[in-house]
């Protein structure tokens, strides 16, 4: 495949920044020496996310670019001297320097390739399979970066998947309106005699609310698995970071129980953030 076929002519990277994220991206709890690679990883993730979310490329073009980014990470091809492709070059160098598996980056591109073609989900298990590629690599990257053992990975995966599903619930209407993408299991909607169209309404119907609560039941189970993560993390600052995110995940799930993500975008409050920080101090 030629360079033109892979990369096209235009960089489609958006102006979205770290402030647009729901959870800490290289927060002050991460040790200073680790923050540059965390930001390098974030930049790669943001650029690949933009590749799949843009309306300027069709599905085939999106997948070609994403496969190209993965090939750059693996060292199979060279990247053009363009900002989007160079994020892969920088991340490959950083991962090799730290001896972090390249899969923490290439798995993300697999998730975005799924997004390029798949807009509906048929089951909870199918959604969690997507999270295996879209979210779990982020947690594994942070654990690898801090030299943590495999013992922490299962709890880290549970937390990452919980955060991903919570984000899908937060953005349920916007994802549908802007991307025609719905992560709510369709059979669950059908059981409540609801349709995807009901997710476009001004507020949740009772059946939609029950589906959301069912998804939150799954998140609660994941959060219970994730609760032990801080105890398994050896690095002090990473242990605090993990404790903060565990608490924030629990808080956001509670907020989504109490509020309607269709009527408004449910988010975390400053009080939630302070409570999470206090919770993390107890895990030092």
Short mmCIF file of C-alpha atoms in Angstrom, two decimals:
data_model
loop_
_atom_site.label_atom_id
_atom_site.label_comp_id
_atom_site.label_asym_id
_atom_site.label_seq_id
_atom_site.Cartn_x
_atom_site.Cartn_y
_atom_site.Cartn_z
CA UNK A 1 0.00 0.00 0.00
CA UNK A 2 1.40 3.41 -1.00
CA UNK A 3 2.00 6.26 1.44
CA UNK A 4 -0.76 8.30 -0.25
CA UNK A 5 -3.22 5.43 0.16
CA UNK A 6 -2.40 5.19 3.85
CA UNK A 7 -2.18 8.81 4.89
CA UNK A 8 -4.17 10.84 2.39
CA UNK A 9 -3.52 14.55 2.02
CA UNK A 10 -4.93 16.12 5.16
CA UNK A 11 -4.22 15.94 8.89
CA UNK A 12 -7.67 15.67 10.51
CA UNK A 13 -6.51 16.20 14.10
CA UNK A 14 -8.94 18.27 16.16
CA UNK A 15 -8.21 21.03 18.68
CA UNK A 16 -9.41 18.85 21.55
CA UNK A 17 -7.04 18.91 24.51
CA UNK A 18 -6.45 17.26 27.86
CA UNK A 19 -9.09 19.50 29.44
CA UNK A 20 -11.72 17.64 27.43
CA UNK A 21 -11.04 14.37 29.24
CA UNK A 22 -13.18 13.09 32.13
CA UNK A 23 -10.35 11.62 34.16
CA UNK A 24 -6.80 12.69 35.01
CA UNK A 25 -4.34 12.71 32.11
CA UNK A 26 -0.84 12.78 33.55
CA UNK A 27 -2.08 14.45 36.74
CA UNK A 28 0.18 15.94 39.41
CA UNK A 29 0.08 12.58 41.21
CA UNK A 30 2.11 11.03 38.39
CA UNK A 31 5.83 11.45 39.08
CA UNK A 32 7.45 14.24 37.07
CA UNK A 33 9.79 11.89 35.20
CA UNK A 34 6.81 9.93 33.86
CA UNK A 35 4.65 12.85 32.72
CA UNK A 36 6.29 13.42 29.30
CA UNK A 37 5.62 9.86 28.12
CA UNK A 38 2.08 9.99 29.53
CA UNK A 39 1.44 13.09 27.43
CA UNK A 40 3.08 11.42 24.40
CA UNK A 41 0.72 8.47 24.85
CA UNK A 42 -2.26 10.79 25.27
CA UNK A 43 -1.37 12.71 22.10
CA UNK A 44 -1.23 9.47 20.10
CA UNK A 45 -4.57 8.34 21.53
CA UNK A 46 -6.19 11.69 20.76
CA UNK A 47 -4.91 11.77 17.19
CA UNK A 48 -6.08 8.22 16.43
CA UNK A 49 -9.44 9.00 18.04
CA UNK A 50 -9.75 12.04 15.77
CA UNK A 51 -8.98 9.86 12.75
CA UNK A 52 -12.00 7.67 13.39
CA UNK A 53 -14.37 10.43 14.50
CA UNK A 54 -13.79 12.82 11.60
CA UNK A 55 -16.48 13.23 8.94
CA UNK A 56 -13.79 14.06 6.35
CA UNK A 57 -12.76 10.43 5.79
CA UNK A 58 -14.78 7.37 4.82
CA UNK A 59 -14.49 4.08 6.71
CA UNK A 60 -11.82 2.63 4.42
CA UNK A 61 -9.68 5.76 4.65
CA UNK A 62 -10.00 5.80 8.43
CA UNK A 63 -8.93 2.18 8.73
CA UNK A 64 -6.01 2.71 6.35
CA UNK A 65 -4.67 5.54 8.50
CA UNK A 66 -5.20 3.63 11.74
CA UNK A 67 -3.44 0.56 10.34
CA UNK A 68 -0.67 2.89 9.22
CA UNK A 69 -0.30 4.30 12.74
CA UNK A 70 -0.07 0.76 14.14
CA UNK A 71 2.54 -0.15 11.52
CA UNK A 72 4.63 2.88 12.52
CA UNK A 73 4.41 1.84 16.17
CA UNK A 74 5.62 -1.66 15.23
CA UNK A 75 8.43 -0.22 13.10
CA UNK A 76 7.11 -1.77 9.90
CA UNK A 77 6.86 1.47 7.90
CA UNK A 78 8.15 5.03 8.13
CA UNK A 79 5.78 7.89 8.88
CA UNK A 80 5.48 11.05 6.80
CA UNK A 81 6.73 14.31 8.31
CA UNK A 82 3.25 15.34 9.39
CA UNK A 83 2.02 16.09 12.91
CA UNK A 84 -0.55 13.29 13.15
CA UNK A 85 1.74 10.49 11.93
CA UNK A 86 4.68 11.76 13.98
CA UNK A 87 2.77 11.10 17.22
CA UNK A 88 3.23 7.40 16.42
CA UNK A 89 6.95 7.89 15.80
CA UNK A 90 7.40 9.65 19.16
CA UNK A 91 5.37 7.08 21.05
CA UNK A 92 7.24 4.14 19.51
CA UNK A 93 10.55 5.65 20.63
CA UNK A 94 9.23 6.31 24.13
CA UNK A 95 7.78 2.81 24.54
CA UNK A 96 10.98 1.16 23.34
CA UNK A 97 13.07 3.31 25.67
CA UNK A 98 10.93 2.29 28.66
CA UNK A 99 10.58 -1.33 27.48
CA UNK A 100 6.79 -1.07 27.48
CA UNK A 101 4.91 -3.49 25.17
CA UNK A 102 3.92 -1.87 21.89
CA UNK A 103 0.46 -3.43 22.22
CA UNK A 104 -0.60 -0.67 24.63
CA UNK A 105 -0.63 1.55 21.53
CA UNK A 106 -1.56 -0.83 18.71
CA UNK A 107 -4.54 -2.20 20.63
CA UNK A 108 -6.00 1.31 20.69
CA UNK A 109 -5.87 1.45 16.90
CA UNK A 110 -7.78 -1.86 16.81
CA UNK A 111 -10.57 -0.27 18.87
CA UNK A 112 -10.77 2.69 16.52
CA UNK A 113 -10.85 0.37 13.51
CA UNK A 114 -13.88 -1.26 15.12
CA UNK A 115 -15.46 2.19 15.53
CA UNK A 116 -14.86 2.93 11.86
CA UNK A 117 -17.24 0.15 10.83
CA UNK A 118 -19.33 -0.84 13.85
CA UNK A 119 -22.04 1.46 15.21
CA UNK A 120 -24.28 -0.92 17.19
CA UNK A 121 -23.74 -3.54 19.93
CA UNK A 122 -25.73 -6.70 20.52
CA UNK A 123 -24.65 -7.63 24.05
CA UNK A 124 -22.82 -6.56 27.20
CA UNK A 125 -20.05 -9.07 26.43
CA UNK A 126 -19.62 -7.52 22.99
CA UNK A 127 -19.26 -4.10 24.60
CA UNK A 128 -16.68 -5.40 27.09
CA UNK A 129 -14.74 -6.97 24.23
CA UNK A 130 -14.55 -3.52 22.64
CA UNK A 131 -13.32 -2.10 25.97
CA UNK A 132 -10.50 -4.67 25.90
CA UNK A 133 -9.03 -2.65 23.03
CA UNK A 134 -10.39 0.85 23.63
CA UNK A 135 -9.75 1.26 27.36
CA UNK A 136 -7.76 -1.52 28.97
CA UNK A 137 -4.52 -0.68 27.11
CA UNK A 138 -4.52 2.74 28.80
CA UNK A 139 -4.51 1.22 32.27
CA UNK A 140 -1.90 -1.34 31.27
CA UNK A 141 0.30 1.41 29.85
CA UNK A 142 0.30 3.21 33.21
CA UNK A 143 0.96 0.02 35.15
CA UNK A 144 3.83 -0.98 32.83
CA UNK A 145 5.24 2.54 33.05
CA UNK A 146 5.45 2.26 36.83
CA UNK A 147 6.95 -1.22 36.75
CA UNK A 148 3.92 -2.86 38.32
CA UNK A 149 3.46 -6.62 38.27
CA UNK A 150 0.93 -8.66 36.34
CA UNK A 151 -1.00 -9.10 39.60
CA UNK A 152 -2.48 -5.63 39.17
CA UNK A 153 -3.59 -6.03 35.56
CA UNK A 154 -6.98 -7.70 36.12
CA UNK A 155 -8.13 -4.99 38.53
CA UNK A 156 -6.70 -2.35 36.21
CA UNK A 157 -8.62 -3.83 33.28
CA UNK A 158 -11.84 -3.78 35.29
CA UNK A 159 -11.34 -0.12 36.17
CA UNK A 160 -10.50 0.84 32.59
CA UNK A 161 -13.57 -0.94 31.23
CA UNK A 162 -15.78 0.68 33.87
CA UNK A 163 -14.50 4.12 32.87
CA UNK A 164 -15.15 3.40 29.21
CA UNK A 165 -18.76 2.34 29.77
CA UNK A 166 -19.34 5.37 31.99
CA UNK A 167 -18.04 7.58 29.20
CA UNK A 168 -20.40 5.90 26.74
CA UNK A 169 -23.30 6.65 29.09
CA UNK A 170 -22.22 10.26 29.50
CA UNK A 171 -22.08 10.74 25.73
CA UNK A 172 -24.96 8.44 24.76
CA UNK A 173 -27.01 11.09 22.95
CA UNK A 174 -24.10 13.05 21.48
CA UNK A 175 -22.44 9.89 20.08
CA UNK A 176 -25.71 8.98 18.39
CA UNK A 177 -26.38 12.43 16.97
CA UNK A 178 -22.88 13.24 15.77
CA UNK A 179 -21.45 9.81 14.91
CA UNK A 180 -24.53 7.55 14.63
CA UNK A 181 -22.76 5.36 17.17
CA UNK A 182 -24.60 3.58 19.98
CA UNK A 183 -22.89 1.44 22.63
CA UNK A 184 -26.12 0.51 24.44
CA UNK A 185 -26.87 -3.21 23.88
CA UNK A 186 -29.78 -3.30 21.42
CA UNK A 187 -31.48 -6.41 22.90
CA UNK A 188 -31.70 -4.62 26.27
CA UNK A 189 -33.56 -1.78 24.55
CA UNK A 190 -35.86 -4.26 22.81
CA UNK A 191 -36.66 -5.99 26.12
CA UNK A 192 -37.92 -2.64 27.42
CA UNK A 193 -39.85 -2.02 24.17
CA UNK A 194 -37.51 0.88 23.37
CA UNK A 195 -35.48 1.76 20.30
CA UNK A 196 -32.31 3.68 19.50
CA UNK A 197 -34.56 6.58 18.51
CA UNK A 198 -35.62 6.93 22.16
CA UNK A 199 -32.04 7.90 22.99
CA UNK A 200 -32.52 11.05 20.91
CA UNK A 201 -35.43 12.34 23.01
CA UNK A 202 -35.26 15.24 25.46
CA UNK A 203 -35.22 12.94 28.49
CA UNK A 204 -35.10 9.24 29.33
CA UNK A 205 -38.27 7.17 29.15
CA UNK A 206 -38.75 4.72 32.07
CA UNK A 207 -37.59 1.81 29.89
CA UNK A 208 -34.44 3.68 28.87
CA UNK A 209 -33.73 4.48 32.51
CA UNK A 210 -33.95 0.78 33.34
CA UNK A 211 -31.48 -0.04 30.55
CA UNK A 212 -29.07 2.61 31.82
CA UNK A 213 -29.35 1.20 35.34
CA UNK A 214 -28.68 -2.27 33.99
CA UNK A 215 -25.50 -1.00 32.36
CA UNK A 216 -24.57 0.70 35.64
CA UNK A 217 -25.10 -2.63 37.42
CA UNK A 218 -22.38 -3.98 35.13
CA UNK A 219 -20.19 -0.98 35.90
CA UNK A 220 -20.71 -1.51 39.63
CA UNK A 221 -19.50 -5.11 39.25
CA UNK A 222 -16.40 -3.86 37.42
CA UNK A 223 -15.80 -1.22 40.09
CA UNK A 224 -15.97 -3.90 42.77
CA UNK A 225 -13.25 -5.81 40.92
CA UNK A 226 -11.22 -2.60 40.60
CA UNK A 227 -11.48 -1.66 44.28
CA UNK A 228 -8.39 -3.68 45.18
CA UNK A 229 -6.18 -2.01 42.56
CA UNK A 230 -4.53 0.53 44.91
CA UNK A 231 -3.55 -2.30 47.26
CA UNK A 232 -1.79 -4.07 44.40
CA UNK A 233 0.20 -1.07 43.16
CA UNK A 234 3.70 -0.75 44.62
CA UNK A 235 4.68 2.72 43.37
CA UNK A 236 3.45 5.25 45.95
CA UNK A 237 2.35 7.98 43.56
CA UNK A 238 0.76 5.55 41.13
CA UNK A 239 -1.06 3.99 44.07
CA UNK A 240 -2.55 7.40 44.88
CA UNK A 241 -3.45 7.96 41.22
CA UNK A 242 -5.16 4.57 41.09
CA UNK A 243 -7.08 5.32 44.28
CA UNK A 244 -8.27 8.67 42.91
CA UNK A 245 -9.52 7.11 39.68
CA UNK A 246 -11.18 4.19 41.49
CA UNK A 247 -13.09 6.68 43.62
CA UNK A 248 -13.96 8.92 40.66
CA UNK A 249 -15.31 5.93 38.74
CA UNK A 250 -17.54 5.04 41.68
CA UNK A 251 -18.69 8.66 42.04
CA UNK A 252 -19.53 9.05 38.35
CA UNK A 253 -21.53 5.82 38.41
CA UNK A 254 -23.52 7.20 41.35
CA UNK A 255 -24.06 10.52 39.55
CA UNK A 256 -25.36 8.68 36.49
CA UNK A 257 -27.79 6.76 38.72
CA UNK A 258 -29.20 9.99 40.09
CA UNK A 259 -29.27 12.07 36.91
CA UNK A 260 -30.43 11.61 33.33
CA UNK A 261 -27.59 11.53 30.76
CA UNK A 262 -30.08 12.20 27.97
CA UNK A 263 -31.43 15.38 29.56
CA UNK A 264 -27.94 16.66 30.46
CA UNK A 265 -24.33 15.61 30.36
CA UNK A 266 -23.68 14.06 33.77
CA UNK A 267 -20.16 14.76 35.01
CA UNK A 268 -18.00 14.85 38.11
CA UNK A 269 -18.13 17.74 40.55
CA UNK A 270 -15.31 19.50 42.37
CA UNK A 271 -16.54 17.85 45.54
CA UNK A 272 -16.18 14.45 43.84
CA UNK A 273 -12.58 15.38 43.01
CA UNK A 274 -11.80 16.44 46.56
CA UNK A 275 -13.37 13.29 47.99
CA UNK A 276 -11.29 11.19 45.60
CA UNK A 277 -8.09 12.93 46.65
CA UNK A 278 -8.87 12.40 50.34
CA UNK A 279 -9.65 8.76 49.59
CA UNK A 280 -6.29 8.36 47.84
CA UNK A 281 -4.39 9.78 50.82
CA UNK A 282 -5.59 6.85 52.87
CA UNK A 283 -3.91 4.52 50.37
CA UNK A 284 -0.42 6.02 50.57
#
